[in-house]
C-alpha cells in the first residue's frame, strides 16, 4: 500500500485532475490511498470570504462564493460520468448552499472564531476529494470517497488541531486499509479532520502533507508520495541558481532543516508520523511523473558531498542587544528571551559574545515594543534587509575544512553572523539581502562543483 498526496496545483483544473488520474492508474498494483488538497487557491479564497463577511462586506463575500462555485462546476463537471451527474449536482448545490448560510451567519455575528474558520476552510477539501473520486470513477478507477473529518481524529485546537493518534490509527486501519487491499482507491481530503464529538477541525495551513503522513502511518504504507509541481528537493532554489540539481535522497533531519529555512516543498510536521514508523516519503512532480523525485529516508545515505542543499530566508531583521552594565550577569539571556516570548516573536538564529547578543527575527510586527523593553536593560541596534543562508547536510559537522571553504568562497561578501552546532546538519550565515544572490551562487559553485551520483540527479 502507498499513500499518494496531490497538492492544490495538482488538482487545480480538469486537465490537472486528468493528469492525477493517469498517475494513479499507472500505480494501481501498489494499492494507492489518495489524499488531495483543495483545488488551486480555494482555501485562500474561502478565508478571504469569511473575512469579508465579518467585516461588513457580505455582498462581496457572496459574489466571491458564486465565482468559486462557477469555478468548481466549470472544472469538475466535464470530469463526471453522466450516470453520476445528479450526485455531482447535489454535491455542489448542498456544499455551496451551506457555505452561503455560513457566510450570512458570520455577517450577522460580525465575529470570526477559530471554530468558524475551520468550518469554512474545510469546504475546499470536502469538495475536491468528492470531485476527484467522481472523476476517478469516470476515468475507470474503482474509487471510493472517505471523509477525513471522521477518520483523522484531533483535539479541539481549531485551525491547528493535533491528531489523537491511537483513535486515528485505529480508524484508518479499520476503514481504509481493507478497501485498499481489496483493490479500491480510497480518496480523502487532506488538511481536514474532526474532534471526537464530530466537530470539524483542521491541521493548519499546508496540512495536507501532514494528512498524507498520518494516513501512511495509520495504514502502515510502504511509501508516502507527495506529488507537487517541482522536481523535488534541490541543491538550491533554481530561480536564483540555474545550475541547481535535484537530490535523489535526503534524510528526514536534513529535509526538516530545509523546510524550516524556506524550501517550501514539504511541511516539516509531515516528517513526524512517517519518521516514527520509518516510512520513506517521496517528493514527485505531477507535471513530470517520469522524474525520479527526492526520497526522504530516516538514515542519511553516505555521500561524498558534505553539503546537500543551500536554503535561504529573506527579509530577516537582526536585533543586536548590547549589555553595558550586566556583563554576562546570569539571567541576561533569560530576560532577552522573555521579551521576545512576551511579544510572540520567534527567534531563528542567535550569536552571543561576552557583552552582546544578536538575534534574528522574520516577524517585525512587535519590534517597536520589543525594542522599548530591551532598552530597559541594554542598548539595542536593529539591522533590516538581511538574509539567512543555511548550508544543510548530515556530514557538515564531521567534515574538516568546511568553514574554510565557506569563507574562502564568500571572500567578496561581508558575513554578518554565523551559527553552527544548533543542529548537526546546519551551518547558517547572515548576510545583507543585497549580497544574497551572489553569496548563494558562490557557495553553490564551491560545494556542488562535483556531485556524488548516488545522491544527486
Ligand atoms: N488547502 C490547505 C491549504 O491551502 C491545505 C493544503 O493545501 O495543504 O492550506
Ligand atoms: Mg501544500
XYZ file of C-alpha atoms and ligand atoms in Angstrom:
467
model
C 0.000 0.000 0.000
C 1.182 3.532 -0.768
C -0.235 6.986 0.014
C -0.274 9.483 -2.861
C -0.879 13.129 -1.956
C -1.692 15.736 -4.599
C -1.451 19.434 -3.697
C -3.651 22.335 -4.807
C -1.906 22.981 -8.118
C -2.020 19.262 -8.977
C -5.850 19.349 -8.798
C -6.472 22.947 -9.889
C -8.280 22.152 -13.153
C -9.955 19.418 -15.186
C -6.695 18.870 -17.071
C -4.700 18.641 -13.834
C -7.144 16.120 -12.330
C -6.904 14.014 -15.509
C -3.119 14.014 -15.104
C -3.546 12.885 -11.498
C -5.866 10.069 -12.611
C -3.321 8.776 -15.097
C -0.541 8.912 -12.496
C -2.698 6.932 -10.057
C -3.796 4.469 -12.744
C -0.189 3.631 -13.535
C 0.355 2.658 -9.881
C -2.768 0.645 -9.087
C -0.842 -2.521 -8.307
C 0.755 -0.686 -5.357
C -2.699 -0.191 -3.762
C -2.739 3.611 -3.534
C -4.685 5.655 -0.991
C -5.086 9.175 -2.406
C -5.038 12.398 -0.355
C -5.916 15.666 -2.110
C -5.728 19.372 -1.289
C -8.394 21.906 -2.186
C -8.468 22.868 -5.880
C -5.992 25.667 -6.693
C -6.252 28.616 -4.322
C -9.636 27.621 -2.866
C -8.563 27.726 0.801
C -7.278 31.304 0.486
C -10.489 32.312 -1.262
C -12.691 30.765 1.417
C -10.774 32.561 4.155
C -10.995 35.875 2.281
C -14.775 35.451 2.010
C -15.069 34.771 5.708
C -13.129 37.961 6.453
C -15.289 39.969 4.049
C -18.429 38.596 5.690
C -17.457 39.520 9.242
C -16.140 42.925 8.222
C -19.445 44.031 6.727
C -18.832 43.164 3.085
C -21.387 40.403 2.826
C -22.350 41.089 -0.795
C -18.718 40.902 -1.843
C -18.327 37.620 0.047
C -21.374 36.110 -1.637
C -20.173 37.251 -5.027
C -16.808 35.571 -4.420
C -18.708 32.481 -3.383
C -20.608 32.427 -6.678
C -17.311 32.740 -8.548
C -15.876 29.819 -6.552
C -18.972 27.760 -7.309
C -18.692 28.534 -11.037
C -15.008 27.581 -10.947
C -15.748 24.215 -9.330
C -18.554 23.480 -11.794
C -16.516 24.548 -14.819
C -13.510 22.401 -13.899
C -15.299 19.409 -12.408
C -18.460 18.926 -14.491
C -16.574 17.723 -17.595
C -14.890 15.061 -15.450
C -18.041 13.454 -14.072
C -19.734 10.452 -15.743
C -23.260 11.200 -16.915
C -24.630 8.476 -14.634
C -23.164 10.394 -11.667
C -24.120 13.892 -12.782
C -27.135 14.021 -10.437
C -24.880 13.147 -7.482
C -22.417 15.839 -8.563
C -25.179 18.438 -8.822
C -26.469 17.632 -5.353
C -22.909 17.824 -4.003
C -22.312 21.285 -5.481
C -25.749 22.533 -4.504
C -25.548 21.368 -0.897
C -21.993 22.489 -0.234
C -22.388 25.956 -1.698
C -25.763 26.451 -0.066
C -24.255 25.611 3.330
C -21.320 27.920 2.639
C -23.720 30.752 1.753
C -25.590 30.201 5.003
C -22.359 30.101 6.991
C -21.167 33.364 5.444
C -24.522 35.058 6.102
C -24.352 33.850 9.692
C -20.860 35.273 10.063
C -22.028 38.592 8.616
C -24.693 38.788 11.332
C -22.317 37.770 14.120
C -19.529 40.030 12.903
C -17.007 37.749 14.573
C -14.756 35.045 13.207
C -13.901 32.350 15.745
C -11.253 29.672 15.079
C -14.080 27.148 15.003
C -15.844 29.001 12.180
C -12.555 29.437 10.330
C -12.244 25.632 10.312
C -15.876 25.163 9.294
C -15.441 27.455 6.278
C -11.956 26.416 5.195
C -12.884 22.721 5.307
C -15.091 23.081 2.231
C -12.128 23.216 -0.151
C -11.013 19.658 0.620
C -14.569 18.411 1.179
C -15.340 19.403 -2.409
C -12.042 18.442 -4.037
C -11.961 14.960 -2.515
C -15.518 14.185 -3.658
C -14.805 15.617 -7.116
C -11.587 13.646 -7.528
C -13.362 10.425 -6.501
C -16.093 11.105 -9.101
C -13.509 11.927 -11.758
C -11.523 8.758 -10.994
C -14.634 6.618 -11.406
C -15.471 8.280 -14.735
C -11.907 7.555 -15.874
C -12.127 3.886 -14.969
C -10.561 3.825 -11.498
C -12.536 1.928 -8.855
C -12.565 4.853 -6.416
C -14.224 5.330 -3.069
C -14.519 8.580 -1.112
C -13.792 8.644 2.636
C -14.482 11.601 4.926
C -11.264 12.681 6.661
C -13.289 14.545 9.263
C -14.287 11.202 10.726
C -11.014 9.366 10.158
C -8.453 11.916 11.358
C -9.460 12.433 14.990
C -7.995 15.512 16.685
C -8.145 17.660 19.771
C -10.160 20.877 19.579
C -7.379 23.350 18.920
C -9.157 24.826 15.938
C -7.033 25.927 12.956
C -4.075 23.869 14.212
C -5.537 20.740 15.706
C -3.269 17.904 16.846
C -4.181 14.323 15.901
C -5.192 11.855 18.605
C -3.042 9.104 17.173
C -4.468 5.926 18.760
C -8.032 6.740 17.683
C -6.931 7.954 14.261
C -4.740 4.946 13.532
C -7.476 2.581 14.693
C -9.993 4.141 12.308
C -7.581 4.280 9.394
C -6.544 0.670 9.720
C -10.148 -0.481 10.135
C -11.695 1.615 7.368
C -9.039 2.495 4.809
C -6.676 -0.458 4.710
C -9.303 -3.165 3.921
C -10.824 -1.479 0.827
C -7.334 -0.503 -0.389
C -6.213 -4.121 -0.102
C -9.341 -5.172 -1.975
C -8.315 -3.028 -4.935
C -10.358 0.121 -4.242
C -8.688 3.505 -4.476
C -9.762 5.473 -1.422
C -9.766 9.269 -1.937
C -9.572 11.525 1.132
C -9.293 15.272 1.656
C -6.073 16.496 3.243
C -5.967 19.207 5.926
C -9.459 18.495 7.342
C -10.170 16.495 10.453
C -12.683 16.260 13.276
C -12.852 16.183 17.052
C -14.080 13.099 18.889
C -17.550 14.607 19.136
C -17.646 15.271 15.411
C -16.827 18.988 15.151
C -14.819 19.899 12.053
C -11.203 20.865 12.747
C -8.168 21.449 10.516
C -4.496 20.565 10.855
C -3.239 24.047 9.913
C -2.378 25.691 6.605
C -0.497 23.421 4.252
C -1.711 20.496 6.358
C -2.402 18.060 3.523
C 1.160 16.766 3.607
C 0.628 16.071 7.287
C -2.584 14.187 6.470
C -0.665 12.069 3.992
C 1.927 11.195 6.628
C -0.753 10.349 9.208
C -2.617 8.166 6.739
C 0.607 6.464 5.688
C 1.449 5.697 9.292
C -2.125 4.589 10.036
C -2.281 2.039 7.220
C 1.427 1.111 7.530
C 2.089 2.187 3.951
C 5.339 1.120 2.336
C 5.801 4.648 0.979
C 4.235 8.118 1.070
C 4.347 10.052 -2.200
C 3.935 13.836 -2.109
C 3.078 14.921 -5.667
C 3.761 18.593 -6.244
C 4.819 20.906 -9.077
C 8.606 20.793 -8.631
C 11.141 18.025 -9.251
C 11.746 17.505 -5.535
C 14.342 18.978 -3.215
C 17.132 20.812 -4.984
C 20.701 21.811 -4.146
C 19.459 25.444 -4.196
C 16.474 27.464 -5.357
C 16.634 27.074 -9.155
C 15.232 30.585 -9.557
C 18.431 32.035 -8.135
C 20.888 29.287 -9.127
C 20.165 27.914 -12.616
C 22.700 25.097 -12.090
C 20.785 23.753 -9.071
C 20.329 19.961 -9.237
C 17.645 17.706 -7.748
C 18.501 15.465 -4.812
C 17.621 11.813 -5.202
C 17.796 11.095 -1.491
C 17.959 13.076 1.730
C 17.476 12.262 5.409
C 14.412 13.343 7.371
C 16.565 15.567 9.582
C 18.091 17.337 6.593
C 14.693 17.735 4.929
C 13.250 19.259 8.089
C 16.058 21.847 8.196
C 15.422 22.721 4.576
C 11.683 23.024 5.094
C 12.226 25.308 8.023
C 14.579 27.508 6.060
C 12.131 28.326 3.373
C 12.348 25.445 0.895
C 8.569 25.248 0.585
C 8.490 21.732 -0.766
C 7.443 20.000 2.410
C 5.777 20.916 5.676
C 8.224 19.973 8.478
C 5.491 18.432 10.622
C 4.834 15.935 7.829
C 8.008 14.259 8.807
C 6.971 13.111 12.260
C 4.398 10.321 11.805
C 6.392 8.942 8.873
C 9.726 9.060 10.754
C 8.280 7.238 13.725
C 7.182 4.363 11.533
C 10.230 4.514 9.300
C 8.170 5.077 6.146
C 10.042 6.764 3.272
C 8.491 9.939 1.836
C 8.931 10.690 -1.876
C 8.594 14.168 -3.395
C 7.453 13.875 -7.027
C 6.409 16.227 -9.845
C 2.896 15.686 -11.209
C 3.856 17.579 -14.360
C 6.875 15.325 -14.914
C 5.935 11.982 -13.363
C 8.919 10.305 -15.025
C 11.398 12.439 -12.992
C 12.932 10.414 -10.140
C 11.981 12.905 -7.379
C 13.510 13.065 -3.907
C 13.343 10.182 -1.457
C 13.339 11.200 2.214
C 14.559 8.410 4.465
C 15.361 8.134 8.170
C 19.099 7.417 7.939
C 21.276 9.624 5.750
C 22.830 7.802 2.809
C 26.648 8.053 2.671
C 27.505 10.985 0.398
C 30.778 12.429 -0.904
C 29.367 15.963 -0.779
C 29.208 17.254 2.806
C 26.597 19.891 1.869
C 23.351 18.594 0.385
C 21.498 21.828 -0.170
C 21.617 25.579 0.355
C 18.445 27.187 1.646
C 17.783 30.804 2.414
C 15.343 33.026 4.179
C 14.952 36.641 3.054
C 13.586 39.728 4.839
C 15.379 38.946 8.067
C 15.927 41.535 10.782
C 18.888 41.327 13.153
C 18.429 42.701 16.667
C 21.731 43.415 18.434
C 21.401 43.614 22.193
C 24.358 45.087 23.969
C 24.735 44.815 27.711
C 26.643 47.670 29.285
C 26.050 47.011 32.935
C 25.284 43.346 33.270
C 28.310 41.880 31.517
C 27.231 38.271 31.347
C 25.457 38.541 34.638
C 23.344 35.448 34.846
C 19.767 35.964 33.763
C 20.666 38.271 30.875
C 19.673 35.737 28.191
C 16.546 34.827 30.097
C 15.463 38.449 30.207
C 16.087 38.835 26.492
C 14.119 35.756 25.523
C 11.290 36.671 27.858
C 10.834 39.846 25.869
C 10.666 38.033 22.526
C 8.351 35.487 24.111
C 6.011 38.112 25.535
C 5.560 39.577 22.059
C 5.159 36.148 20.444
C 8.084 36.716 18.112
C 10.119 33.641 17.223
C 13.899 33.978 17.077
C 15.550 31.991 14.266
C 19.244 32.330 14.926
C 21.381 33.760 17.728
C 25.030 34.589 18.261
C 26.492 35.728 21.560
C 29.680 37.342 22.771
C 30.694 38.335 26.291
C 28.843 41.622 26.050
C 26.210 41.265 23.402
C 23.647 39.015 21.803
C 22.446 39.127 18.206
C 19.113 37.526 17.365
C 17.358 37.264 14.002
C 13.611 37.529 13.547
C 11.437 37.480 10.453
C 8.269 38.853 12.016
C 8.741 42.532 12.875
C 5.137 43.303 13.832
C 6.002 43.838 17.519
C 9.551 45.063 17.004
C 8.953 48.566 18.379
C 7.598 47.170 21.651
C 10.354 44.562 21.854
C 12.951 47.259 21.375
C 11.484 49.503 24.057
C 11.504 46.672 26.571
C 15.025 45.535 25.724
C 16.220 49.101 26.142
C 15.235 48.956 29.796
C 18.353 46.907 30.446
C 20.571 47.116 27.343
C 21.342 49.174 24.303
C 19.778 47.943 21.083
C 20.511 48.350 17.393
C 18.423 46.903 14.584
C 19.546 45.917 11.085
C 16.891 45.203 8.491
C 17.063 43.710 4.967
C 19.260 40.831 5.965
C 19.076 37.210 4.834
C 19.945 33.837 6.355
C 21.792 31.283 4.247
C 21.762 27.728 5.554
C 24.075 25.026 4.329
C 22.364 21.751 5.149
C 23.992 18.345 5.154
C 24.408 15.453 7.585
C 28.199 15.411 7.224
C 28.883 19.099 7.752
C 29.695 18.569 11.361
C 32.059 15.691 10.709
C 33.979 17.196 7.810
C 37.085 19.249 8.498
C 37.615 22.375 6.457
C 34.002 23.298 5.688
C 34.337 26.659 7.414
C 37.490 27.450 5.443
C 35.730 26.609 2.183
C 32.681 28.699 3.110
C 34.708 31.786 3.968
C 37.077 31.401 1.027
C 34.109 31.133 -1.332
C 32.497 34.157 0.308
C 35.612 36.335 0.131
C 33.776 39.167 -1.701
C 30.819 39.046 0.718
C 30.532 40.500 4.200
C 29.291 37.783 6.580
C 27.426 39.369 9.495
C 26.569 36.415 11.734
C 27.480 32.707 11.881
C 25.933 29.750 13.637
C 26.832 26.097 13.655
C 26.066 23.480 16.234
C 22.423 24.275 16.887
C 21.850 21.148 14.886
C 24.341 18.728 13.442
C 23.043 19.324 9.973
C 23.148 23.042 9.514
C 25.658 25.858 9.159
C 23.928 29.223 8.913
C 25.147 32.671 7.968
C 23.561 36.087 7.890
C 24.394 38.427 5.015
C 22.994 41.643 3.643
C 19.996 40.739 1.496
C 21.572 42.610 -1.415
C 24.517 40.173 -1.283
C 22.333 37.074 -1.146
C 22.171 36.115 -4.849
C 25.951 36.398 -5.235
C 26.639 34.574 -1.958
C 24.380 31.653 -2.827
C 25.909 31.350 -6.284
C 29.447 31.355 -4.884
C 28.603 28.736 -2.259
C 26.811 26.591 -4.809
C 29.857 26.651 -7.082
C 32.110 25.710 -4.189
C 30.067 22.814 -2.818
C 28.305 21.393 -5.881
C 31.108 21.583 -8.376
C 31.268 17.798 -8.344
C 28.265 15.711 -7.415
C 28.019 12.263 -5.851
C 25.844 10.400 -8.369
C 24.381 8.244 -5.595
C 22.681 11.303 -4.104
C 22.207 13.914 -6.848
C 20.252 13.525 -10.082
N -5.722 23.523 1.351
C -4.953 23.724 2.536
C -4.148 24.995 2.414
O -4.172 25.639 1.385
C -4.087 22.562 2.878
C -3.052 22.196 1.846
O -3.175 22.542 0.679
O -2.104 21.505 2.209
O -3.509 25.375 3.367
Mg 0.829 22.443 0.124
